[in-house]
PDB file of C-alpha atoms in Angstrom:
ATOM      1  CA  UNK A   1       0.000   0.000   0.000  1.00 43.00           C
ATOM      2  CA  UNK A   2       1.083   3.277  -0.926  1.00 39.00           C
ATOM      3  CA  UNK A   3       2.203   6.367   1.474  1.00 40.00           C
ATOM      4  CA  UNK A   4      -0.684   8.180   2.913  1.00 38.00           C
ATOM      5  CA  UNK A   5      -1.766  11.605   1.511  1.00 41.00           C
ATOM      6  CA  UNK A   6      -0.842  14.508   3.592  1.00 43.00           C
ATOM      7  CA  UNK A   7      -3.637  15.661   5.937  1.00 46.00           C
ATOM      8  CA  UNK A   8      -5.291  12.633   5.723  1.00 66.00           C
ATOM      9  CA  UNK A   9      -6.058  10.827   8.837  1.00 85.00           C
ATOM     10  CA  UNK A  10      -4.627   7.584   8.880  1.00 92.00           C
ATOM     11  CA  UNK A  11      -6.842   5.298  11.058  1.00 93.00           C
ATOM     12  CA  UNK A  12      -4.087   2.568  10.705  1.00 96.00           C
ATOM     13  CA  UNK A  13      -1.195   4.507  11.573  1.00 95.00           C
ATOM     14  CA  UNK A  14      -1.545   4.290  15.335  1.00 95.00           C
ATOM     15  CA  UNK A  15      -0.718   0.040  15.071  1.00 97.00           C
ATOM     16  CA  UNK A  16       2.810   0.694  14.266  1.00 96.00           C
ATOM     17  CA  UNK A  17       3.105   1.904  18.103  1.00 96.00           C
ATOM     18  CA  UNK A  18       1.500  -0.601  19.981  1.00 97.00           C
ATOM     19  CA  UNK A  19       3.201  -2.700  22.291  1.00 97.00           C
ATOM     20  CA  UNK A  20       5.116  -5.423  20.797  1.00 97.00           C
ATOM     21  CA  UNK A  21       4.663  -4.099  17.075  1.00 98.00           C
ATOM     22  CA  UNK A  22       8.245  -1.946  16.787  1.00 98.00           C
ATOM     23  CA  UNK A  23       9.797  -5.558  17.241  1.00 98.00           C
ATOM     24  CA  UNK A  24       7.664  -7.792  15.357  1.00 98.00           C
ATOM     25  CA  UNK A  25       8.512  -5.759  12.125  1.00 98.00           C
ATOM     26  CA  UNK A  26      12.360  -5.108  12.932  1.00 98.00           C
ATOM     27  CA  UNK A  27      12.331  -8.968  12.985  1.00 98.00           C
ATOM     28  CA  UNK A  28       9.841  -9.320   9.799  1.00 98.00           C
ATOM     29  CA  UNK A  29      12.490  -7.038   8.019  1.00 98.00           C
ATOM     30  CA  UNK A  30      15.165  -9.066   9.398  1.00 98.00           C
ATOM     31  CA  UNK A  31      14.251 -12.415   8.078  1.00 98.00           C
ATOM     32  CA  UNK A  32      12.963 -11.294   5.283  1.00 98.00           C
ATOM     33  CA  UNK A  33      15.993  -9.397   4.283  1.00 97.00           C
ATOM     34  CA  UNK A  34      18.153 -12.496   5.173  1.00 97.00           C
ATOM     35  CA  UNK A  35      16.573 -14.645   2.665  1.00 97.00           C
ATOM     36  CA  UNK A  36      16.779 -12.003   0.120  1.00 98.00           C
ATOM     37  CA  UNK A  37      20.319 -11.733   0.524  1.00 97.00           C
ATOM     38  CA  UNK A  38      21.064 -15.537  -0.332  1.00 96.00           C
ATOM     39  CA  UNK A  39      23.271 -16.433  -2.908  1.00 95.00           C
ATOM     40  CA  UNK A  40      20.787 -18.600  -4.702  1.00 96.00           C
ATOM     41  CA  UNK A  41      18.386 -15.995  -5.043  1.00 96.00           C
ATOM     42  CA  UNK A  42      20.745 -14.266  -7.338  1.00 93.00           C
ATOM     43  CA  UNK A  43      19.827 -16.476  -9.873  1.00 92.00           C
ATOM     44  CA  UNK A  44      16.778 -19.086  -9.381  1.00 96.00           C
ATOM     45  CA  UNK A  45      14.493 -16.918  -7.432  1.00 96.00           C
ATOM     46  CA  UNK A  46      11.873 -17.825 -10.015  1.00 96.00           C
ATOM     47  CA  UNK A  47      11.689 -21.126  -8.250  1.00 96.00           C
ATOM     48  CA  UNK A  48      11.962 -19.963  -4.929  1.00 97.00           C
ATOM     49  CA  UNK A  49       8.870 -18.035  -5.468  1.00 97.00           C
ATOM     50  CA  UNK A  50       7.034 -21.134  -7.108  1.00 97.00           C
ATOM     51  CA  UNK A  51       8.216 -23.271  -4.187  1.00 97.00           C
ATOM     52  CA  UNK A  52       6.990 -21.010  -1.807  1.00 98.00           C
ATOM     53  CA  UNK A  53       3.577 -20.404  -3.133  1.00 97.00           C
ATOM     54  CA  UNK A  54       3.223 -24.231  -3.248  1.00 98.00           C
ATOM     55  CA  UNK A  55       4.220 -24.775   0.246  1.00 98.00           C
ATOM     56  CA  UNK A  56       2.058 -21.557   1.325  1.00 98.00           C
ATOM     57  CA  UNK A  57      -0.860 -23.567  -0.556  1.00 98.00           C
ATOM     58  CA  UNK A  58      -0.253 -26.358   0.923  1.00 98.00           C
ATOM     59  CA  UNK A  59       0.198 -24.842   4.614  1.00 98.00           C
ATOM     60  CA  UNK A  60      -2.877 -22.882   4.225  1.00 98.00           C
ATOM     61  CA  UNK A  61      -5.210 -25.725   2.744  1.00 97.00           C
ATOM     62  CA  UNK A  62      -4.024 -27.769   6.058  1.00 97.00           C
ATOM     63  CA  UNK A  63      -4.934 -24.969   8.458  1.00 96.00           C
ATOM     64  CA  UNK A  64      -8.755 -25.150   6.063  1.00 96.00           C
ATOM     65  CA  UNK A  65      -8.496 -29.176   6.930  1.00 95.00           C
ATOM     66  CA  UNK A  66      -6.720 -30.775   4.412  1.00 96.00           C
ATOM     67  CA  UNK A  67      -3.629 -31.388   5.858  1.00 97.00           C
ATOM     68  CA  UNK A  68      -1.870 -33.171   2.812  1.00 97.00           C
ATOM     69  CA  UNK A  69       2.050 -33.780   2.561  1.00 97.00           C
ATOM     70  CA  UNK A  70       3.850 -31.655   0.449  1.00 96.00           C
ATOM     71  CA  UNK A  71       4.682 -34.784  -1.967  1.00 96.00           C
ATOM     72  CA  UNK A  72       1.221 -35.928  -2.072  1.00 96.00           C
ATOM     73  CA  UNK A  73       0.160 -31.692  -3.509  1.00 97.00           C
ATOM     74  CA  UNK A  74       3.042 -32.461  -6.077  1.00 96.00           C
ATOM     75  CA  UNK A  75       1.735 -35.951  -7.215  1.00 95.00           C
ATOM     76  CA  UNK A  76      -2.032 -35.546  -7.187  1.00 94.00           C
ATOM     77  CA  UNK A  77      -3.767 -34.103 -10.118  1.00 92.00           C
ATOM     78  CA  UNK A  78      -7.540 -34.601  -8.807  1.00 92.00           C
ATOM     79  CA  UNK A  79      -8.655 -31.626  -7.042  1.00 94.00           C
ATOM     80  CA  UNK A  80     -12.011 -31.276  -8.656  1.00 89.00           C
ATOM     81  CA  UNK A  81     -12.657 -34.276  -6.337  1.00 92.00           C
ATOM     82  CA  UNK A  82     -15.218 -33.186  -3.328  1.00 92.00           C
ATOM     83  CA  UNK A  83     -14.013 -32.984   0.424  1.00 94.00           C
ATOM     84  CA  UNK A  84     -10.102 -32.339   0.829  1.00 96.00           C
ATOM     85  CA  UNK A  85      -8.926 -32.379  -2.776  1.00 97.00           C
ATOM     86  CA  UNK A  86     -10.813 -29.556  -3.997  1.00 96.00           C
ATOM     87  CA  UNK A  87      -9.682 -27.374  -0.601  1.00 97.00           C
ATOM     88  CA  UNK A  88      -6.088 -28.004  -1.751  1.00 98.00           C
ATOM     89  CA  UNK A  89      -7.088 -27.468  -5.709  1.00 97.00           C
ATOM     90  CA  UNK A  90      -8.813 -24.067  -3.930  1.00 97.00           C
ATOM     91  CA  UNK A  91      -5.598 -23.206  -1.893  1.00 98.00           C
ATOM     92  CA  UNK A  92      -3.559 -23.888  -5.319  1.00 97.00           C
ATOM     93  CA  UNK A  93      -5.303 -21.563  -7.347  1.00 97.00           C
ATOM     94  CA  UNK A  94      -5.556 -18.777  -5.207  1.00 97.00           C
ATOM     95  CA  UNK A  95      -2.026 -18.514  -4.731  1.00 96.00           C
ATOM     96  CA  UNK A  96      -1.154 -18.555  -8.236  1.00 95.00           C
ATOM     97  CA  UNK A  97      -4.109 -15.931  -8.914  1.00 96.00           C
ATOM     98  CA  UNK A  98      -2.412 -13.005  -6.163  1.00 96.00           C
ATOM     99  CA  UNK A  99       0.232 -12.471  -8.464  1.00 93.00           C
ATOM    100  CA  UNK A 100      -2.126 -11.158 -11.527  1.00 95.00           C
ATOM    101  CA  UNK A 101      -4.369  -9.311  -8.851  1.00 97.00           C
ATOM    102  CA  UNK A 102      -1.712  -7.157  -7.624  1.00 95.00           C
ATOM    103  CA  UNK A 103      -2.306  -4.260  -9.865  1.00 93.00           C
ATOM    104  CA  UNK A 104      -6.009  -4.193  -8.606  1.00 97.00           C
ATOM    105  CA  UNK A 105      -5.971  -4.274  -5.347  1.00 97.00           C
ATOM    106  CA  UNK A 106      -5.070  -0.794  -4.442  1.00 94.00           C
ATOM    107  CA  UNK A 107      -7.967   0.462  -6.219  1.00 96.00           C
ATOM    108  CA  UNK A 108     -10.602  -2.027  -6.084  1.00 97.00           C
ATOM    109  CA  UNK A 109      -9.907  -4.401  -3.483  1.00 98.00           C
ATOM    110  CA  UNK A 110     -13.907  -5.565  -3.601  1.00 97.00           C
ATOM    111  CA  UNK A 111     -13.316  -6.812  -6.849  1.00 97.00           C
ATOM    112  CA  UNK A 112     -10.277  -8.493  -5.939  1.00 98.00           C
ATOM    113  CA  UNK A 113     -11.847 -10.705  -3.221  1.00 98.00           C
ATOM    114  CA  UNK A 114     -15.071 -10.995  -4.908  1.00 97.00           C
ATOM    115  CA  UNK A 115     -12.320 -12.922  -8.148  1.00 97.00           C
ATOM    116  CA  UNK A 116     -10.392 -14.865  -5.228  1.00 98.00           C
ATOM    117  CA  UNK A 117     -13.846 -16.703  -4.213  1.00 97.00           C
ATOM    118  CA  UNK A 118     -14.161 -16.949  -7.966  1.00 97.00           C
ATOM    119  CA  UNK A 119     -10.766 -18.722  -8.328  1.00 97.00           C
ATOM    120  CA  UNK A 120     -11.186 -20.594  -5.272  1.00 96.00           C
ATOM    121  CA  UNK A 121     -14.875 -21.970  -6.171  1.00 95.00           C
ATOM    122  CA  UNK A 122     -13.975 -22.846  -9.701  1.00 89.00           C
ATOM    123  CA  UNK A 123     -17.974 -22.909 -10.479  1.00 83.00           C
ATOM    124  CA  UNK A 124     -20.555 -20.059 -11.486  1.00 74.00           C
ATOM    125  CA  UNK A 125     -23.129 -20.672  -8.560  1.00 80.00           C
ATOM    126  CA  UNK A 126     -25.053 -18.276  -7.652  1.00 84.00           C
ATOM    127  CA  UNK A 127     -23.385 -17.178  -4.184  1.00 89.00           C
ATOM    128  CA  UNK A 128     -20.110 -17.166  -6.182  1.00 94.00           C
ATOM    129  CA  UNK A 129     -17.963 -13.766  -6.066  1.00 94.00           C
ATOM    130  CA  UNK A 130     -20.411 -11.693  -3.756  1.00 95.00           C
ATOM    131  CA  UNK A 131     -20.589 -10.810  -0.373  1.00 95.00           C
ATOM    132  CA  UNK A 132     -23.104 -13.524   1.701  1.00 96.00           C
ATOM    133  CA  UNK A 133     -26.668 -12.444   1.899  1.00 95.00           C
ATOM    134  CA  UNK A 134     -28.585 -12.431   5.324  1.00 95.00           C
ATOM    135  CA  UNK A 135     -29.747 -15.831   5.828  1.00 93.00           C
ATOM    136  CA  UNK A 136     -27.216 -17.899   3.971  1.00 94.00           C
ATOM    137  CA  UNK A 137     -25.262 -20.595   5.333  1.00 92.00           C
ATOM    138  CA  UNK A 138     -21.482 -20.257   5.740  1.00 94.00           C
ATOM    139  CA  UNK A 139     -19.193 -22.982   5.296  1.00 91.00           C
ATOM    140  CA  UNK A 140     -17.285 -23.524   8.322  1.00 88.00           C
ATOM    141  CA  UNK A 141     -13.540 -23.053   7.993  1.00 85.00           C
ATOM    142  CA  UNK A 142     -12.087 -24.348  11.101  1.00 77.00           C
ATOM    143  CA  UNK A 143     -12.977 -24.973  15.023  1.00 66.00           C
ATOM    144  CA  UNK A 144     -13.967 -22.335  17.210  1.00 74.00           C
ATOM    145  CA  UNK A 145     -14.257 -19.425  14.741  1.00 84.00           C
ATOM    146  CA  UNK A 146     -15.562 -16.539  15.947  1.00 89.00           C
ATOM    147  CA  UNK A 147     -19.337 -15.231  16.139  1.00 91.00           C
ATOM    148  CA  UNK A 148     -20.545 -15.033  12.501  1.00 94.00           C
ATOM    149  CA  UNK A 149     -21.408 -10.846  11.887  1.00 96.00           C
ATOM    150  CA  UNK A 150     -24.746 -10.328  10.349  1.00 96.00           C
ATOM    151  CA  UNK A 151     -24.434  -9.964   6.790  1.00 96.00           C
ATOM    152  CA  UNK A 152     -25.195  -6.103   6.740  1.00 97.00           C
ATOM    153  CA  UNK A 153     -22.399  -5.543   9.950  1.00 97.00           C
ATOM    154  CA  UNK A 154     -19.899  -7.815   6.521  1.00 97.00           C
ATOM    155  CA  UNK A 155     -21.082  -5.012   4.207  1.00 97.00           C
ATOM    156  CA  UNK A 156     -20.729  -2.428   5.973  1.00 97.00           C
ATOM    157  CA  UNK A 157     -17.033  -3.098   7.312  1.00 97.00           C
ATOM    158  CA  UNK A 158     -15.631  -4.546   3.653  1.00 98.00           C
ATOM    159  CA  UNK A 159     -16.605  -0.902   2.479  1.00 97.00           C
ATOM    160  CA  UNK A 160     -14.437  -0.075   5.765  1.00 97.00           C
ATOM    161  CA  UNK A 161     -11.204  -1.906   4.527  1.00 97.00           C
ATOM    162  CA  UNK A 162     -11.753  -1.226   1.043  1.00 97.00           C
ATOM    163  CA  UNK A 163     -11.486   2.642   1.483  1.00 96.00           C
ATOM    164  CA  UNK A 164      -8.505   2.229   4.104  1.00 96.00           C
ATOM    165  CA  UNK A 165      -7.068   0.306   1.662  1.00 96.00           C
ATOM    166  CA  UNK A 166      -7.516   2.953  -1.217  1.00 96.00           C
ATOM    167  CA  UNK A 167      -6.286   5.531   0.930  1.00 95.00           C
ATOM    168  CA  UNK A 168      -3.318   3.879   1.876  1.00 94.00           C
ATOM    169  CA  UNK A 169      -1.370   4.045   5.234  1.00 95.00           C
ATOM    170  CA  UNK A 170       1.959   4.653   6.826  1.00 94.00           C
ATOM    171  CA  UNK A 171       1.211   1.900   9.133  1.00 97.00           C
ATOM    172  CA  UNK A 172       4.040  -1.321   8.532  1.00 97.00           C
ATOM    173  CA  UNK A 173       3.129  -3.686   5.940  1.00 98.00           C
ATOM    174  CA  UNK A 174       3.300  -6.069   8.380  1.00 98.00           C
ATOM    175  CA  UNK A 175       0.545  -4.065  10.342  1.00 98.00           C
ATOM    176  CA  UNK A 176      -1.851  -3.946   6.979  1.00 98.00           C
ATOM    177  CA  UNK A 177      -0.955  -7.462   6.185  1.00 98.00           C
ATOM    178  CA  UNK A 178      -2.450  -8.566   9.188  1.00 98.00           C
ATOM    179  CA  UNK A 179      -5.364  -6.613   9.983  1.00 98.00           C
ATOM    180  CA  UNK A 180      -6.540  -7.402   6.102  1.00 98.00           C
ATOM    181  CA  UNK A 181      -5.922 -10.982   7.370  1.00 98.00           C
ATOM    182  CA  UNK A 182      -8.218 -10.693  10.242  1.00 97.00           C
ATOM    183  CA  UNK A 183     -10.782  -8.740   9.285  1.00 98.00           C
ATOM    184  CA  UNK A 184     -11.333 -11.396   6.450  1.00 97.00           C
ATOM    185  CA  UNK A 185     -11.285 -14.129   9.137  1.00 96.00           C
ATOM    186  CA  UNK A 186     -13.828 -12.242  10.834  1.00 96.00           C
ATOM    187  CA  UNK A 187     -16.264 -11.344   8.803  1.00 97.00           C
ATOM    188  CA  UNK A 188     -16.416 -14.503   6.803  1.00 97.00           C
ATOM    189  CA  UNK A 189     -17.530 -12.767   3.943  1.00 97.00           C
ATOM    190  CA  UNK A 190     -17.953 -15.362   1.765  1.00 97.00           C
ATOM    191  CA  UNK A 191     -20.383 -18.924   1.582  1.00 96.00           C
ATOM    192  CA  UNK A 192     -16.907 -20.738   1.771  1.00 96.00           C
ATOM    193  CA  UNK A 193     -13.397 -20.930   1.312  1.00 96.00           C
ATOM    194  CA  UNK A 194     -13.283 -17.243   3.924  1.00 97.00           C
ATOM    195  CA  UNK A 195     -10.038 -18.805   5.583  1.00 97.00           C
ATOM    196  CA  UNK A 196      -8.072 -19.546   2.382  1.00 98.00           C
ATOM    197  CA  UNK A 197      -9.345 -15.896   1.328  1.00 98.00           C
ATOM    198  CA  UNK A 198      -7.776 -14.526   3.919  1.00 98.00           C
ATOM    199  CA  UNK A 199      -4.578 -16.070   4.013  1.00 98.00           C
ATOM    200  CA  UNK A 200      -4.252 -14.864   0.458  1.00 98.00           C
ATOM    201  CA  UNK A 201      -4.902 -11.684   0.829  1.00 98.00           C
ATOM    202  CA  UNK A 202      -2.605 -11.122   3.296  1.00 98.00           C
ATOM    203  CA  UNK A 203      -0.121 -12.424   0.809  1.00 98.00           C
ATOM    204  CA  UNK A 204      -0.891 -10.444  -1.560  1.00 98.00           C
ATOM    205  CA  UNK A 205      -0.393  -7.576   0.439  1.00 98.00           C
ATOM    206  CA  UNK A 206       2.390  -8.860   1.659  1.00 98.00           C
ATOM    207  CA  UNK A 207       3.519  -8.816  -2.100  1.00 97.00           C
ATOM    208  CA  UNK A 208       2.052  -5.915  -3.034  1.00 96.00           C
ATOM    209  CA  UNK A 209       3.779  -3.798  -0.065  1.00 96.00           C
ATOM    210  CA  UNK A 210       7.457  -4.515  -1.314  1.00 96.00           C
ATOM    211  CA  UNK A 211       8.037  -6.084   1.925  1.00 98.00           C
ATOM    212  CA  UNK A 212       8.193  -9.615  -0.236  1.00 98.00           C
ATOM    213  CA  UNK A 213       8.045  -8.623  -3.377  1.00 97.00           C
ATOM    214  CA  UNK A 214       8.872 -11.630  -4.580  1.00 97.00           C
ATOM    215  CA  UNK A 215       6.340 -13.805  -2.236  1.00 97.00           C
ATOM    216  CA  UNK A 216       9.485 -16.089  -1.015  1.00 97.00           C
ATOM    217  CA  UNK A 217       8.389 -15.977   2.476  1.00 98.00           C
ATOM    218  CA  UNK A 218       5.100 -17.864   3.005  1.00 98.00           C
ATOM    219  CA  UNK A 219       3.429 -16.978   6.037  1.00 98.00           C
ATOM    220  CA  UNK A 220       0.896 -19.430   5.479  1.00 98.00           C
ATOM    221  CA  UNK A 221       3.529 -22.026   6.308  1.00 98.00           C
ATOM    222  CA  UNK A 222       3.852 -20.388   9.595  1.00 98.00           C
ATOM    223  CA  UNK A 223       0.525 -19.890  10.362  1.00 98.00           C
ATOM    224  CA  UNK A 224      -0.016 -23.726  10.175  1.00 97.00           C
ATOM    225  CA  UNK A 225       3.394 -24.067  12.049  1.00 97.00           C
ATOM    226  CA  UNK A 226       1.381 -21.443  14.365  1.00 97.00           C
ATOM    227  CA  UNK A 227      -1.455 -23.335  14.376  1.00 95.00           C
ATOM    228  CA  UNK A 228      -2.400 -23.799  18.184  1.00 92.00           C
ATOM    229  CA  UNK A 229      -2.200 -20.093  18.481  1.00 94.00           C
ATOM    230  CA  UNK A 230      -3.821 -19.107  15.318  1.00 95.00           C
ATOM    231  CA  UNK A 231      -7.431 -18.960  16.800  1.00 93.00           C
ATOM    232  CA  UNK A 232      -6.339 -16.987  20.329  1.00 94.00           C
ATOM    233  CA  UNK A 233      -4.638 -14.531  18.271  1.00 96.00           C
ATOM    234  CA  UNK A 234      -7.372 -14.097  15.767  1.00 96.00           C
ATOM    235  CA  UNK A 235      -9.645 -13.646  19.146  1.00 96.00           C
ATOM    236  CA  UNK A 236      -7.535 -11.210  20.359  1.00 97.00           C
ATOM    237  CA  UNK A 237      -7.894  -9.246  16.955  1.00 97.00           C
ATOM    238  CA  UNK A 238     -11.585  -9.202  17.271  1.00 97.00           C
ATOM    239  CA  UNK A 239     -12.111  -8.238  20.729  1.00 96.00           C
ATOM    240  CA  UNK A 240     -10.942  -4.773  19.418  1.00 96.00           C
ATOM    241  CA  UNK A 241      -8.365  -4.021  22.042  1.00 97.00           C
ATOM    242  CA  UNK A 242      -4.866  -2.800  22.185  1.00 97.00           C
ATOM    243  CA  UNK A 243      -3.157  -5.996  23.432  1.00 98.00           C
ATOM    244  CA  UNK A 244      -5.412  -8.276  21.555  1.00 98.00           C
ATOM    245  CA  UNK A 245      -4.834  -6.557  18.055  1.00 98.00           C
ATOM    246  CA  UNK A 246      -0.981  -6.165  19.252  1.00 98.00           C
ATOM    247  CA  UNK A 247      -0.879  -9.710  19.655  1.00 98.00           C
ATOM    248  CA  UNK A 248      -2.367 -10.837  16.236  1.00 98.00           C
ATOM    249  CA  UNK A 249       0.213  -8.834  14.651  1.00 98.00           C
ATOM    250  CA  UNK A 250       2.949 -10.103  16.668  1.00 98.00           C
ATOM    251  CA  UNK A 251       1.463 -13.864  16.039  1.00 98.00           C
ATOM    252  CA  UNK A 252       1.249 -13.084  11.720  1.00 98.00           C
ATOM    253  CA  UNK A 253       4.905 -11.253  12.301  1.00 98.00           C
ATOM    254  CA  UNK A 254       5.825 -14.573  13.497  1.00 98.00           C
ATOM    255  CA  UNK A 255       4.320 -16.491  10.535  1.00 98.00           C
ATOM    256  CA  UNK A 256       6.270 -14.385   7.568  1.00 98.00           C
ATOM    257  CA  UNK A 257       9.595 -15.309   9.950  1.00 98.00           C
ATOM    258  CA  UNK A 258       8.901 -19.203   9.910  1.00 98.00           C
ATOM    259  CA  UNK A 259       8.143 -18.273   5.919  1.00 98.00           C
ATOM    260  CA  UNK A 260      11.270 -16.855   5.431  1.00 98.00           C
ATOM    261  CA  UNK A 261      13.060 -19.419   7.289  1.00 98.00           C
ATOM    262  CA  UNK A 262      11.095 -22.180   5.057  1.00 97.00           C
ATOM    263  CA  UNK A 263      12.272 -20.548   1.911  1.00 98.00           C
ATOM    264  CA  UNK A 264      15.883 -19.999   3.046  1.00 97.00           C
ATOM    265  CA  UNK A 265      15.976 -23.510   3.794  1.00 96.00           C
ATOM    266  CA  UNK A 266      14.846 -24.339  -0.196  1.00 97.00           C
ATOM    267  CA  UNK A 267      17.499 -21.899  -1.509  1.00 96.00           C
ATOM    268  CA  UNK A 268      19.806 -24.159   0.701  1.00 95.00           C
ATOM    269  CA  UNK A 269      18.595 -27.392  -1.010  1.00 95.00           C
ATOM    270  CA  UNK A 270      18.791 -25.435  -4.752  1.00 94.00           C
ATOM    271  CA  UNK A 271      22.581 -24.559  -3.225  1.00 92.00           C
ATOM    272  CA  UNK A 272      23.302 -28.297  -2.466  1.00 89.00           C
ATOM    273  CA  UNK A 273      21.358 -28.841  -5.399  1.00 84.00           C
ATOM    274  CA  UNK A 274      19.186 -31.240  -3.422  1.00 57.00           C
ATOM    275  CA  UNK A 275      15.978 -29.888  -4.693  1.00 53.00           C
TER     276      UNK A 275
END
């Protein structure tokens, strides 16, 4: 997201003080600059990027329930298949879709996640690529989600985040990355796939920030590492309070770290040439 204009207020701003925050981005830019600097990324960072959005796939399809092993999301080819397959076929597509959405996002971010349930349905039903209506059923993502908003409280806040993110902020990258993350997560905009959603649209602004421009740190793979502590932190970003919002930051700073250190372990396979 781009610099805020001058005189605007700049409702996101405040995050980058609360306590905790200063550190969790000092070691965001940290780890991600560490695996930026490798050697291998010099010249094959084209497949460190692909290998990390397949592992982030992966990651965030397990954290949807489909837990699959990385070699079994290489070797299968039926994701059309009800149940786990098409979450993983879901969590596949989406992450090769943020790269082509990039350019949209700052000024129609709607329209961006309205095409990620798109892409992540693959069919033309009629709940497909809007907001849910009052009264429809929502798939459930994962254990002990958080009180489902009425669908008029979803409208009104995705009009929220969409003109925060127009405006743009001076708040971290980090900060935006995670507050788009849980304000998808709870909302549960969608009929289905809201957690996949989520996950990658924080990585696309994750991308789309310059913070990883290249999207070689996958915090989806951390957020599954993360994964006993991925519901109380998202709790703590909806109760609305300083600590609890400090927290969820802190816990999705922590996910782009194990990221990083996932694709800095690949570039040392490609070194060894072990992968």
């Amino acid at each position: 997201m781009s610099t805020s204009s001058v005189g605007r207020t700049d409702p996101l701003a405040a995050l980058a003080g609360l306590d905790g925050v200063p550190a969790a981005v000092d070691a965001v830019r940290t780890a991600v600059d560490r695996v930026y600097g490798h050697r291998v990324m010099r010249r094959r960072s084209t497949e460190v990027s692909a290998e990390a959005a397949l592992r982030g796939a992966r990651a965030s399809a397990a954290l949807s329930g489909a837990d699959w092993g990385l070699e079994e999301v290489r070797r299968r080819t039926d994701f059309a298949a009800p149940g786990e397959p098409r979450v993983v076929g879901a969590a596949l597509r989406l992450n090769a879709e943020v790269g082509q959405l990039l350019g949209v996002w700052r000024q129609s971010p709607l329209r961006v996640l309205a095409r990620l349930h798109v892409v992540a349905c693959g069919t033309d039903e009629e709940s497909v690529g809007r907001p849910r209506l009052a009264g429809e059923a929502v798939a459930p993502d994962s254990a002990g989600e958080p009180p489902l908003p009425s669908a008029d409280e979803v409208s009104a806040r995705l009009d929220a985040l969409a003109g925060l993110i127009v405006a743009g902020s001076e708040a971290p990258a980090l900060a935006q990355a995670a507050v788009v993350h849980g304000e998808l997560l709870a909302l549960r905009p969608f009929t289905s796939y809201n957690g996949l959603i989520a996950r990658a649209a924080e990585r696309l602004v994750l991308i789309g920030s310059g913070l990883d421009p290249k999207g070689i740190c996958p915090a989806e793979v951390g957020h599954a590492e993360l994964s006993s502590s991925y519901e109380e932190g998202l709790a703590g970003y909806v109760s609305g309070t300083p600590a609890g919002v400090a927290a969820w930051i802190a816990h999705c700073g922590r996910a782009v770290e194990l990221g990083a250190r996932e694709s800095a372990a690949v570039c040392e396979a490609l070194q060894r040439g072990a992968a």
